[in-house]
Short mmCIF file of C-alpha atoms in Angstrom, two decimals:
data_model
loop_
_atom_site.label_atom_id
_atom_site.label_comp_id
_atom_site.label_asym_id
_atom_site.label_seq_id
_atom_site.Cartn_x
_atom_site.Cartn_y
_atom_site.Cartn_z
CA UNK A 1 3.40 -23.35 36.76
CA UNK A 2 6.59 -25.24 36.10
CA UNK A 3 9.27 -24.91 33.50
CA UNK A 4 11.42 -27.91 32.52
CA UNK A 5 14.78 -28.01 30.71
CA UNK A 6 14.58 -31.27 28.72
CA UNK A 7 18.30 -31.46 28.15
CA UNK A 8 19.28 -31.18 31.85
CA UNK A 9 15.95 -32.82 32.98
CA UNK A 10 15.56 -30.14 35.65
CA UNK A 11 12.07 -28.79 36.72
CA UNK A 12 11.83 -25.45 38.35
CA UNK A 13 8.69 -23.67 39.68
CA UNK A 14 7.82 -20.47 38.00
CA UNK A 15 8.23 -17.54 40.18
CA UNK A 16 10.17 -19.48 42.79
CA UNK A 17 13.26 -18.21 44.59
CA UNK A 18 15.36 -20.64 42.62
CA UNK A 19 14.16 -19.29 39.22
CA UNK A 20 14.90 -15.75 40.45
CA UNK A 21 18.42 -16.67 41.28
CA UNK A 22 18.86 -18.15 37.76
CA UNK A 23 17.59 -14.95 36.19
CA UNK A 24 19.94 -12.90 38.34
CA UNK A 25 22.84 -14.88 37.17
CA UNK A 26 23.91 -16.18 40.63
CA UNK A 27 23.38 -19.83 39.65
CA UNK A 28 23.77 -21.51 36.38
CA UNK A 29 21.23 -24.13 35.35
CA UNK A 30 24.13 -26.43 34.22
CA UNK A 31 24.89 -26.88 37.99
CA UNK A 32 21.98 -29.11 38.16
CA UNK A 33 22.35 -30.84 34.81
CA UNK A 34 23.23 -34.50 34.44
CA UNK A 35 26.88 -35.60 33.65
CA UNK A 36 27.28 -38.34 31.13
CA UNK A 37 28.05 -40.89 33.84
CA UNK A 38 24.94 -39.75 35.86
CA UNK A 39 22.88 -40.24 32.71
CA UNK A 40 24.08 -43.80 32.38
CA UNK A 41 23.35 -44.47 35.99
CA UNK A 42 19.87 -43.07 35.52
CA UNK A 43 19.39 -45.40 32.68
CA UNK A 44 20.31 -48.31 34.71
CA UNK A 45 17.90 -47.10 37.48
CA UNK A 46 15.01 -46.80 34.93
CA UNK A 47 15.85 -50.29 33.63
CA UNK A 48 15.59 -51.80 37.11
CA UNK A 49 12.40 -50.12 37.80
CA UNK A 50 10.93 -51.69 34.73
CA UNK A 51 12.48 -54.98 35.73
CA UNK A 52 10.83 -54.76 39.12
CA UNK A 53 7.48 -54.24 37.55
CA UNK A 54 8.02 -57.27 35.40
CA UNK A 55 9.04 -59.23 38.39
CA UNK A 56 5.81 -58.36 40.26
CA UNK A 57 3.89 -59.45 37.19
CA UNK A 58 5.78 -62.65 37.08
CA UNK A 59 5.19 -63.29 40.70
CA UNK A 60 1.44 -62.95 40.27
CA UNK A 61 1.44 -65.38 37.41
CA UNK A 62 3.61 -68.07 38.93
CA UNK A 63 1.78 -71.40 39.68
CA UNK A 64 4.60 -73.56 40.89
CA UNK A 65 6.67 -73.23 43.98
CA UNK A 66 10.10 -73.03 42.29
CA UNK A 67 8.92 -70.40 39.92
CA UNK A 68 7.56 -68.37 42.85
CA UNK A 69 10.94 -68.53 44.51
CA UNK A 70 12.80 -67.35 41.43
CA UNK A 71 10.35 -64.48 40.91
CA UNK A 72 10.60 -63.44 44.59
CA UNK A 73 14.43 -63.58 44.35
CA UNK A 74 14.42 -61.41 41.20
CA UNK A 75 12.25 -58.84 43.02
CA UNK A 76 14.61 -58.78 45.97
CA UNK A 77 17.65 -58.20 43.72
CA UNK A 78 15.76 -55.51 41.78
CA UNK A 79 14.95 -53.74 45.00
CA UNK A 80 18.57 -53.90 46.16
CA UNK A 81 19.89 -52.37 42.91
CA UNK A 82 17.28 -49.57 42.90
CA UNK A 83 18.28 -48.56 46.41
CA UNK A 84 22.03 -48.74 45.44
CA UNK A 85 21.60 -46.63 42.30
CA UNK A 86 19.51 -44.04 44.06
CA UNK A 87 22.07 -43.67 46.75
CA UNK A 88 24.92 -43.34 44.31
CA UNK A 89 22.97 -40.64 42.25
CA UNK A 90 22.42 -38.72 45.46
CA UNK A 91 26.15 -38.83 46.30
CA UNK A 92 27.14 -37.78 42.87
CA UNK A 93 24.65 -34.81 42.89
CA UNK A 94 26.00 -33.62 46.20
CA UNK A 95 29.56 -33.88 44.99
CA UNK A 96 28.74 -32.06 41.77
CA UNK A 97 26.95 -29.16 43.51
CA UNK A 98 29.61 -28.77 46.19
CA UNK A 99 32.39 -28.86 43.60
CA UNK A 100 30.91 -26.36 41.17
CA UNK A 101 29.96 -23.84 43.85
CA UNK A 102 33.36 -23.95 45.39
CA UNK A 103 32.00 -25.31 48.69
CA UNK A 104 33.64 -28.26 50.66
CA UNK A 105 32.03 -30.58 53.15
CA UNK A 106 33.10 -29.85 56.57
CA UNK A 107 34.72 -33.24 57.10
CA UNK A 108 36.66 -33.32 53.88
CA UNK A 109 40.40 -33.17 53.84
CA UNK A 110 42.88 -32.09 51.15
CA UNK A 111 42.69 -33.99 47.85
CA UNK A 112 45.28 -36.61 47.26
CA UNK A 113 47.97 -35.86 44.76
CA UNK A 114 47.48 -39.23 42.95
CA UNK A 115 44.65 -41.63 42.49
CA UNK A 116 45.22 -45.36 42.22
CA UNK A 117 44.20 -47.13 39.00
CA UNK A 118 41.01 -49.01 38.80
CA UNK A 119 40.80 -52.83 38.50
CA UNK A 120 38.68 -55.97 38.07
CA UNK A 121 37.73 -58.24 41.04
CA UNK A 122 36.43 -61.82 40.43
CA UNK A 123 34.98 -64.12 43.02
CA UNK A 124 34.34 -67.78 42.22
CA UNK A 125 34.23 -71.34 43.69
CA UNK A 126 31.92 -70.23 46.42
CA UNK A 127 31.14 -72.96 49.00
CA UNK A 128 29.41 -72.61 52.36
CA UNK A 129 29.66 -75.64 54.67
CA UNK A 130 26.68 -76.91 56.68
CA UNK A 131 26.56 -78.33 60.17
CA UNK A 132 23.85 -80.91 60.59
CA UNK A 133 23.02 -82.85 63.74
CA UNK A 134 24.10 -86.40 63.75
CA UNK A 135 20.51 -87.68 64.04
CA UNK A 136 19.61 -85.65 60.90
CA UNK A 137 22.49 -86.39 58.58
CA UNK A 138 23.75 -89.89 59.68
CA UNK A 139 20.62 -91.47 61.04
CA UNK A 140 18.22 -89.68 58.68
CA UNK A 141 15.73 -88.83 61.41
CA UNK A 142 13.27 -85.97 61.80
CA UNK A 143 11.40 -83.97 59.20
CA UNK A 144 13.04 -83.29 55.87
CA UNK A 145 13.13 -79.68 55.50
CA UNK A 146 14.17 -77.82 52.36
CA UNK A 147 15.54 -74.33 51.78
CA UNK A 148 16.06 -72.21 48.71
CA UNK A 149 19.22 -70.06 49.20
CA UNK A 150 21.30 -67.63 46.95
CA UNK A 151 24.03 -65.17 47.41
CA UNK A 152 23.70 -61.45 46.93
CA UNK A 153 27.09 -59.64 46.35
CA UNK A 154 27.68 -55.93 46.26
CA UNK A 155 30.78 -53.87 45.37
CA UNK A 156 30.04 -50.18 45.31
CA UNK A 157 26.94 -49.62 43.24
CA UNK A 158 27.31 -52.91 41.50
CA UNK A 159 25.03 -55.74 42.76
CA UNK A 160 25.11 -59.28 41.41
CA UNK A 161 23.48 -62.52 42.50
CA UNK A 162 24.10 -66.15 42.21
CA UNK A 163 21.86 -68.99 41.13
CA UNK A 164 19.29 -70.31 43.58
CA UNK A 165 20.22 -73.63 45.21
CA UNK A 166 17.85 -76.04 46.89
CA UNK A 167 19.28 -77.34 50.17
CA UNK A 168 18.31 -80.24 52.42
CA UNK A 169 20.10 -82.49 54.91
CA UNK A 170 21.47 -84.57 52.15
CA UNK A 171 23.99 -81.81 51.25
CA UNK A 172 27.18 -81.14 53.29
CA UNK A 173 27.87 -77.79 51.80
CA UNK A 174 26.23 -75.15 49.43
CA UNK A 175 28.19 -74.89 46.21
CA UNK A 176 27.70 -71.94 43.82
CA UNK A 177 29.22 -72.33 40.27
CA UNK A 178 28.97 -68.79 39.36
CA UNK A 179 31.96 -66.51 38.46
CA UNK A 180 31.02 -63.05 39.43
CA UNK A 181 33.13 -60.32 37.94
CA UNK A 182 33.21 -56.56 39.10
CA UNK A 183 34.82 -54.32 36.54
CA UNK A 184 35.01 -50.95 38.47
CA UNK A 185 36.89 -51.60 41.66
CA UNK A 186 39.58 -49.69 43.47
CA UNK A 187 42.16 -50.96 45.97
CA UNK A 188 39.98 -49.87 48.84
CA UNK A 189 37.00 -51.97 47.70
CA UNK A 190 34.64 -53.69 50.03
CA UNK A 191 32.84 -56.71 48.62
CA UNK A 192 29.83 -57.62 50.85
CA UNK A 193 28.35 -61.13 50.61
CA UNK A 194 24.88 -61.68 51.88
CA UNK A 195 23.31 -65.24 52.04
CA UNK A 196 19.51 -65.19 51.74
CA UNK A 197 17.34 -68.24 52.33
CA UNK A 198 13.57 -69.20 52.34
CA UNK A 199 12.20 -72.31 53.96
CA UNK A 200 10.01 -74.06 51.44
CA UNK A 201 7.80 -75.55 54.21
CA UNK A 202 7.24 -72.10 55.80
CA UNK A 203 4.26 -71.24 53.47
CA UNK A 204 2.61 -74.58 54.05
CA UNK A 205 3.03 -74.33 57.77
CA UNK A 206 1.43 -70.89 57.72
CA UNK A 207 -1.56 -72.10 55.58
CA UNK A 208 -2.21 -74.78 58.15
CA UNK A 209 -1.99 -72.41 61.18
CA UNK A 210 -5.68 -71.49 61.26
CA UNK A 211 -6.91 -75.08 61.40
CA UNK A 212 -4.33 -75.99 64.09
CA UNK A 213 -5.33 -72.87 66.04
CA UNK A 214 -9.02 -73.72 65.82
CA UNK A 215 -8.38 -77.37 66.88
CA UNK A 216 -6.40 -76.12 69.92
CA UNK A 217 -8.92 -73.43 70.98
CA UNK A 218 -11.89 -75.91 70.55
CA UNK A 219 -10.14 -78.40 72.87
CA UNK A 220 -9.14 -75.93 75.46
CA UNK A 221 -12.28 -73.74 75.71
CA UNK A 222 -14.67 -76.60 76.18
CA UNK A 223 -17.19 -78.27 73.90
CA UNK A 224 -19.81 -75.49 73.38
CA UNK A 225 -17.45 -72.54 73.41
CA UNK A 226 -14.88 -74.42 71.26
CA UNK A 227 -17.51 -75.20 68.66
CA UNK A 228 -18.53 -71.50 68.29
CA UNK A 229 -14.82 -70.35 68.00
CA UNK A 230 -14.08 -73.06 65.54
CA UNK A 231 -17.04 -72.26 63.42
CA UNK A 232 -16.20 -68.52 63.33
CA UNK A 233 -12.59 -69.29 62.38
CA UNK A 234 -13.62 -71.67 59.57
CA UNK A 235 -16.28 -69.29 58.26
CA UNK A 236 -13.74 -66.56 58.07
CA UNK A 237 -11.33 -68.69 56.31
CA UNK A 238 -14.06 -69.96 53.84
CA UNK A 239 -15.29 -66.55 53.02
CA UNK A 240 -11.78 -65.60 51.61
CA UNK A 241 -11.03 -63.03 54.39
CA UNK A 242 -8.25 -63.36 56.79
CA UNK A 243 -8.90 -65.48 59.91
CA UNK A 244 -9.01 -64.08 63.31
CA UNK A 245 -5.69 -63.23 64.87
CA UNK A 246 -3.83 -63.82 61.59
CA UNK A 247 -3.00 -60.61 59.79
CA UNK A 248 -2.89 -60.54 55.97
CA UNK A 249 0.69 -60.50 54.62
CA UNK A 250 1.52 -57.36 52.85
CA UNK A 251 3.48 -59.17 50.00
CA UNK A 252 2.48 -62.38 48.48
CA UNK A 253 4.83 -65.22 47.77
CA UNK A 254 7.64 -66.69 49.85
CA UNK A 255 9.92 -64.50 52.02
CA UNK A 256 13.70 -64.63 51.96
CA UNK A 257 15.59 -64.15 55.18
CA UNK A 258 19.12 -62.73 55.62
CA UNK A 259 21.02 -65.79 57.03
CA UNK A 260 24.65 -64.73 57.17
CA UNK A 261 26.89 -62.02 55.71
CA UNK A 262 30.54 -60.93 55.53
CA UNK A 263 32.76 -58.37 53.89
CA UNK A 264 35.90 -59.07 51.91
CA UNK A 265 38.60 -56.45 51.32
CA UNK A 266 42.00 -56.31 49.45
CA UNK A 267 43.65 -58.37 52.18
CA UNK A 268 41.48 -61.33 51.30
CA UNK A 269 42.68 -61.37 47.70
CA UNK A 270 44.82 -64.48 46.93
CA UNK A 271 45.29 -66.63 43.86
CA UNK A 272 43.99 -69.64 45.55
CA UNK A 273 41.19 -71.10 47.76
CA UNK A 274 40.65 -69.36 51.18
CA UNK A 275 38.23 -69.63 54.03
CA UNK A 276 36.55 -66.55 55.59
CA UNK A 277 34.35 -66.09 58.62
CA UNK A 278 30.60 -65.46 58.28
CA UNK A 279 28.45 -63.41 60.64
CA UNK A 280 25.25 -65.41 61.29
CA UNK A 281 22.12 -63.28 61.20
CA UNK A 282 19.60 -66.09 62.36
CA UNK A 283 19.15 -68.38 65.29
CA UNK A 284 17.75 -71.89 65.66
CA UNK A 285 14.26 -70.61 66.71
CA UNK A 286 13.90 -68.79 63.36
CA UNK A 287 11.64 -70.65 60.94
CA UNK A 288 14.16 -69.91 58.18
CA UNK A 289 17.16 -71.07 60.20
CA UNK A 290 19.76 -73.04 58.37
CA UNK A 291 22.61 -74.94 60.22
CA UNK A 292 25.62 -73.02 58.76
CA UNK A 293 29.10 -73.80 59.97
CA UNK A 294 29.87 -70.03 60.13
CA UNK A 295 32.33 -69.80 57.17
CA UNK A 296 32.60 -69.28 53.47
CA UNK A 297 35.16 -70.72 51.05
CA UNK A 298 35.96 -68.91 47.77
CA UNK A 299 38.62 -67.81 45.33
CA UNK A 300 38.97 -63.96 45.27
CA UNK A 301 41.39 -62.50 42.71
CA UNK A 302 42.00 -59.02 41.47
CA UNK A 303 43.59 -57.51 38.37
CA UNK A 304 44.65 -53.92 38.56
CA UNK A 305 44.59 -52.09 35.13
CA UNK A 306 48.23 -51.28 35.46
CA UNK A 307 49.04 -55.01 35.30
CA UNK A 308 46.91 -55.73 32.12
CA UNK A 309 47.05 -52.54 30.02
CA UNK A 310 50.11 -50.42 28.82
CA UNK A 311 50.55 -47.22 30.87
CA UNK A 312 53.22 -45.54 28.66
CA UNK A 313 54.89 -46.16 25.36
CA UNK A 314 57.18 -44.21 22.99
CA UNK A 315 60.56 -44.06 21.30
CA UNK A 316 63.72 -44.55 23.49
CA UNK A 317 67.42 -45.08 23.19
CA UNK A 318 68.73 -47.78 25.55
CA UNK A 319 72.24 -48.41 26.79
CA UNK A 320 72.90 -51.97 27.87
CA UNK A 321 74.24 -52.55 31.39
CA UNK A 322 77.92 -52.26 31.42
CA UNK A 323 78.23 -50.86 27.93
CA UNK A 324 79.19 -47.12 27.72
CA UNK A 325 79.27 -46.59 23.95
CA UNK A 326 76.55 -48.57 22.29
CA UNK A 327 73.08 -47.09 22.15
CA UNK A 328 70.18 -48.84 20.46
CA UNK A 329 66.93 -47.23 19.37
CA UNK A 330 63.88 -49.20 20.64
CA UNK A 331 60.09 -48.74 21.15
CA UNK A 332 59.39 -48.91 24.86
CA UNK A 333 56.12 -50.15 26.37
CA UNK A 334 55.53 -49.96 30.13
CA UNK A 335 53.03 -52.71 31.02
CA UNK A 336 52.64 -54.42 34.42
CA UNK A 337 55.95 -54.88 36.06
CA UNK A 338 58.18 -54.78 33.02
CA UNK A 339 59.40 -52.18 30.54
CA UNK A 340 59.49 -54.00 27.11
CA UNK A 341 61.93 -52.68 24.53
CA UNK A 342 60.90 -53.71 20.97
CA UNK A 343 62.74 -53.08 17.71
CA UNK A 344 59.66 -51.68 16.09
CA UNK A 345 56.29 -50.43 17.30
CA UNK A 346 54.57 -53.06 15.31
CA UNK A 347 56.25 -55.83 17.27
CA UNK A 348 54.28 -54.91 20.35
CA UNK A 349 51.09 -55.65 18.57
CA UNK A 350 52.16 -58.83 16.75
CA UNK A 351 53.50 -60.51 19.86
CA UNK A 352 57.23 -60.49 18.80
CA UNK A 353 59.81 -61.18 21.44
CA UNK A 354 61.21 -57.87 22.84
CA UNK A 355 64.76 -56.99 22.34
CA UNK A 356 65.19 -56.25 26.03
CA UNK A 357 62.99 -56.59 29.14
CA UNK A 358 63.62 -54.34 32.19
CA UNK A 359 61.98 -55.38 35.38
CA UNK A 360 60.03 -52.80 37.43
CA UNK A 361 59.11 -53.78 40.92
CA UNK A 362 58.78 -52.32 44.46
CA UNK A 363 62.60 -52.47 44.94
CA UNK A 364 63.51 -50.79 41.54
CA UNK A 365 65.34 -47.46 41.77
CA UNK A 366 64.69 -44.78 39.14
CA UNK A 367 66.74 -41.68 38.60
CA UNK A 368 66.29 -38.96 36.04
CA UNK A 369 68.78 -36.35 35.00
CA UNK A 370 70.54 -34.74 32.09
CA UNK A 371 73.62 -37.08 32.17
CA UNK A 372 76.25 -36.95 29.57
CA UNK A 373 75.27 -33.53 28.27
CA UNK A 374 78.85 -32.97 27.12
CA UNK A 375 78.51 -35.97 24.79
CA UNK A 376 75.25 -34.63 23.45
CA UNK A 377 72.96 -37.17 25.19
CA UNK A 378 70.59 -35.20 27.64
CA UNK A 379 67.21 -36.31 28.91
CA UNK A 380 68.38 -39.61 30.28
CA UNK A 381 66.74 -42.06 32.73
CA UNK A 382 68.45 -44.74 34.86
CA UNK A 383 66.66 -47.85 36.14
CA UNK A 384 68.53 -50.01 38.69
CA UNK A 385 67.60 -53.44 40.07
CA UNK A 386 69.29 -55.55 42.64
CA UNK A 387 69.85 -59.27 41.73
CA UNK A 388 71.37 -60.84 44.89
CA UNK A 389 74.68 -58.93 45.43
CA UNK A 390 74.78 -57.51 41.87
CA UNK A 391 73.19 -54.19 40.88
CA UNK A 392 72.13 -53.94 37.20
CA UNK A 393 71.51 -50.54 35.74
CA UNK A 394 69.90 -49.68 32.47
CA UNK A 395 70.22 -46.05 31.02
CA UNK A 396 67.39 -44.74 28.73
CA UNK A 397 67.36 -41.65 26.72
CA UNK A 398 64.13 -39.89 25.83
CA UNK A 399 63.66 -37.68 22.73
CA UNK A 400 62.76 -34.48 24.66
CA UNK A 401 62.28 -33.09 28.12
CA UNK A 402 58.60 -33.44 27.83
CA UNK A 403 58.93 -37.15 26.88
CA UNK A 404 61.17 -37.67 29.89
CA UNK A 405 58.68 -36.09 32.19
CA UNK A 406 55.97 -38.31 30.74
CA UNK A 407 58.01 -41.46 31.40
CA UNK A 408 58.96 -40.47 34.92
CA UNK A 409 55.21 -39.69 35.65
CA UNK A 410 54.13 -43.04 34.33
CA UNK A 411 56.83 -44.87 36.52
CA UNK A 412 55.85 -42.89 39.66
CA UNK A 413 52.20 -43.69 39.02
CA UNK A 414 53.12 -47.39 38.65
CA UNK A 415 54.96 -47.36 41.86
CA UNK A 416 51.97 -45.71 43.57
CA UNK A 417 49.58 -48.31 42.17
CA UNK A 418 51.82 -50.99 43.41
CA UNK A 419 51.83 -49.57 46.91
CA UNK A 420 48.00 -49.43 46.87
CA UNK A 421 47.21 -52.82 45.20
CA UNK A 422 50.01 -54.58 47.14
CA UNK A 423 50.01 -58.35 46.41
CA UNK A 424 47.92 -58.00 43.35
CA UNK A 425 50.91 -56.39 41.53
CA UNK A 426 53.36 -59.23 42.34
CA UNK A 427 51.93 -61.26 39.38
CA UNK A 428 48.95 -61.25 37.14
CA UNK A 429 46.18 -63.33 38.72
CA UNK A 430 44.04 -65.21 36.21
CA UNK A 431 40.40 -64.27 35.80
CA UNK A 432 38.06 -66.62 33.99
CA UNK A 433 35.46 -64.92 31.74
CA UNK A 434 32.03 -65.50 33.36
CA UNK A 435 29.67 -67.54 31.24
CA UNK A 436 26.42 -65.76 30.25
CA UNK A 437 23.62 -66.19 32.71
CA UNK A 438 21.03 -68.72 31.68
CA UNK A 439 17.42 -68.62 32.76
CA UNK A 440 16.67 -71.08 35.51
CA UNK A 441 14.93 -74.25 34.35
CA UNK A 442 11.65 -75.31 35.93
CA UNK A 443 12.68 -77.98 38.43
CA UNK A 444 11.14 -81.32 38.35
CA UNK A 445 8.47 -81.92 41.08
CA UNK A 446 9.91 -83.68 44.09
CA UNK A 447 8.13 -85.27 46.98
CA UNK A 448 7.02 -88.62 48.40
CA UNK A 449 5.92 -91.65 46.54
CA UNK A 450 2.36 -90.32 46.45
CA UNK A 451 3.43 -87.67 43.88
CA UNK A 452 4.89 -90.35 41.55
CA UNK A 453 1.75 -92.72 41.53
CA UNK A 454 -0.60 -92.41 38.58
CA UNK A 455 -4.15 -92.60 39.57
CA UNK A 456 -5.59 -92.06 36.05
CA UNK A 457 -4.32 -91.23 32.61
CA UNK A 458 -5.07 -87.48 32.26
CA UNK A 459 -3.20 -87.29 28.92
CA UNK A 460 -5.58 -89.68 27.16
CA UNK A 461 -7.73 -88.02 24.59
CA UNK A 462 -11.02 -86.99 26.16
CA UNK A 463 -9.71 -87.71 29.66
CA UNK A 464 -10.89 -85.70 32.56
CA UNK A 465 -7.63 -84.04 33.13
CA UNK A 466 -6.87 -83.14 29.48
CA UNK A 467 -8.12 -79.42 29.70
CA UNK A 468 -6.25 -78.82 33.10
CA UNK A 469 -3.12 -80.36 31.67
CA UNK A 470 -3.03 -78.11 28.59
CA UNK A 471 -3.77 -75.13 30.79
CA UNK A 472 -0.89 -75.92 33.16
CA UNK A 473 1.45 -76.48 30.21
CA UNK A 474 0.53 -73.14 28.71
CA UNK A 475 1.14 -71.28 32.02
CA UNK A 476 4.45 -73.07 32.44
CA UNK A 477 5.61 -72.01 28.90
CA UNK A 478 4.52 -68.46 29.61
CA UNK A 479 6.49 -68.36 32.91
CA UNK A 480 9.54 -69.81 31.15
CA UNK A 481 9.43 -67.19 28.48
CA UNK A 482 9.18 -64.36 30.99
CA UNK A 483 12.22 -65.76 32.95
CA UNK A 484 14.17 -65.95 29.63
CA UNK A 485 13.50 -62.38 28.88
CA UNK A 486 14.36 -61.29 32.37
CA UNK A 487 17.83 -63.03 32.33
CA UNK A 488 18.48 -62.03 28.74
CA UNK A 489 18.54 -58.29 29.84
CA UNK A 490 21.28 -59.16 32.38
#
């Protein structure tokens, strides 16, 4: 009934109109085949689908609250990545089909002559201040609520997450120690930050809701009617089914809520600590509400590839400024905002000091022409810089007309990249290499003095709690192994 091309992973129904068009030669099957970059994206999608299945199994096996929160967080991140990869695959398929069939979307304009270089974007030192009430923070009054929060960051199709932090009124701000690096960013990037949180008391409050509801109904409906309603509610809860008026949750485990979000662009890039506004998504009546101040502090830096990698290199003859006769043969390397002139090509790899360094910035003037042809020196290139009131000009000579055109193209591309990346091309911003992600450790149990009291010695040989203790330790070891395998794949 169906025919499948295993190389292109395309399935076509036999006898369909699409198959007839293939046979007539109006369409080529390669139009629907996967490009290498699409295959890599499909591999990532398949990986996240498998990780989602593992997260669901991990969530079902969790026995401690902190483990359940980590598993639910992993499931949320996997779902976000799956949606992002599927959307990117759809966009690439549409662009591929429209491009190969010669069609254009109705809203598309002419293609730009140049495309800016890609770059790396790193965000670190993330801090979100909290705004507690005076009675909660200073006088330590009211119930002690705790939240589990983390950040989800997305740039293009790439989605990353921070560690999970437990927050209560003893903290003045939420601090994330992660260094998150995005390696495929353009100057028009949009980095979206989303803060998710789950109230750790929400599950306990929901579990006690049927009993509180039964007590309120029994006291308000009267003695006889109240007893009947209370009995029906308790019997429904004891039988394992859902109580009356309380629907069964579709997904087990805790639920994370979107607390706040913001979007950072190139204008927010600065080699320093800056504060940005947050858009709050929850209110005080929300059970998962967290008293946020409404801002996020972070360090956002960017490194365009034109600042860190050579964009052109080759043999040149250079004439020093003010000298009309002496020409020196050098090996030129255009990297960042400088044209380095070395004596030999090997000096660029060994880190030797260049013979001459010519600055290239937004104010530099470049002029190409076949100057001094009478003296036998064609294919020249002049680079002028203004230092105060003095103008310094260096004249370079390429080996051929093609080499001269290559140097001019590299310089114009560099100027275009500078105009797009703006302040990121003033100087190289330092990016620290992110440390490898470690699996979250099982947090120690925290609570009141009751949890620290020892009523009996369950660890004693033959004690009543020996079997339960061994079983709990085995489950904890299994959960820790699953978490380690999950984060090792990251």
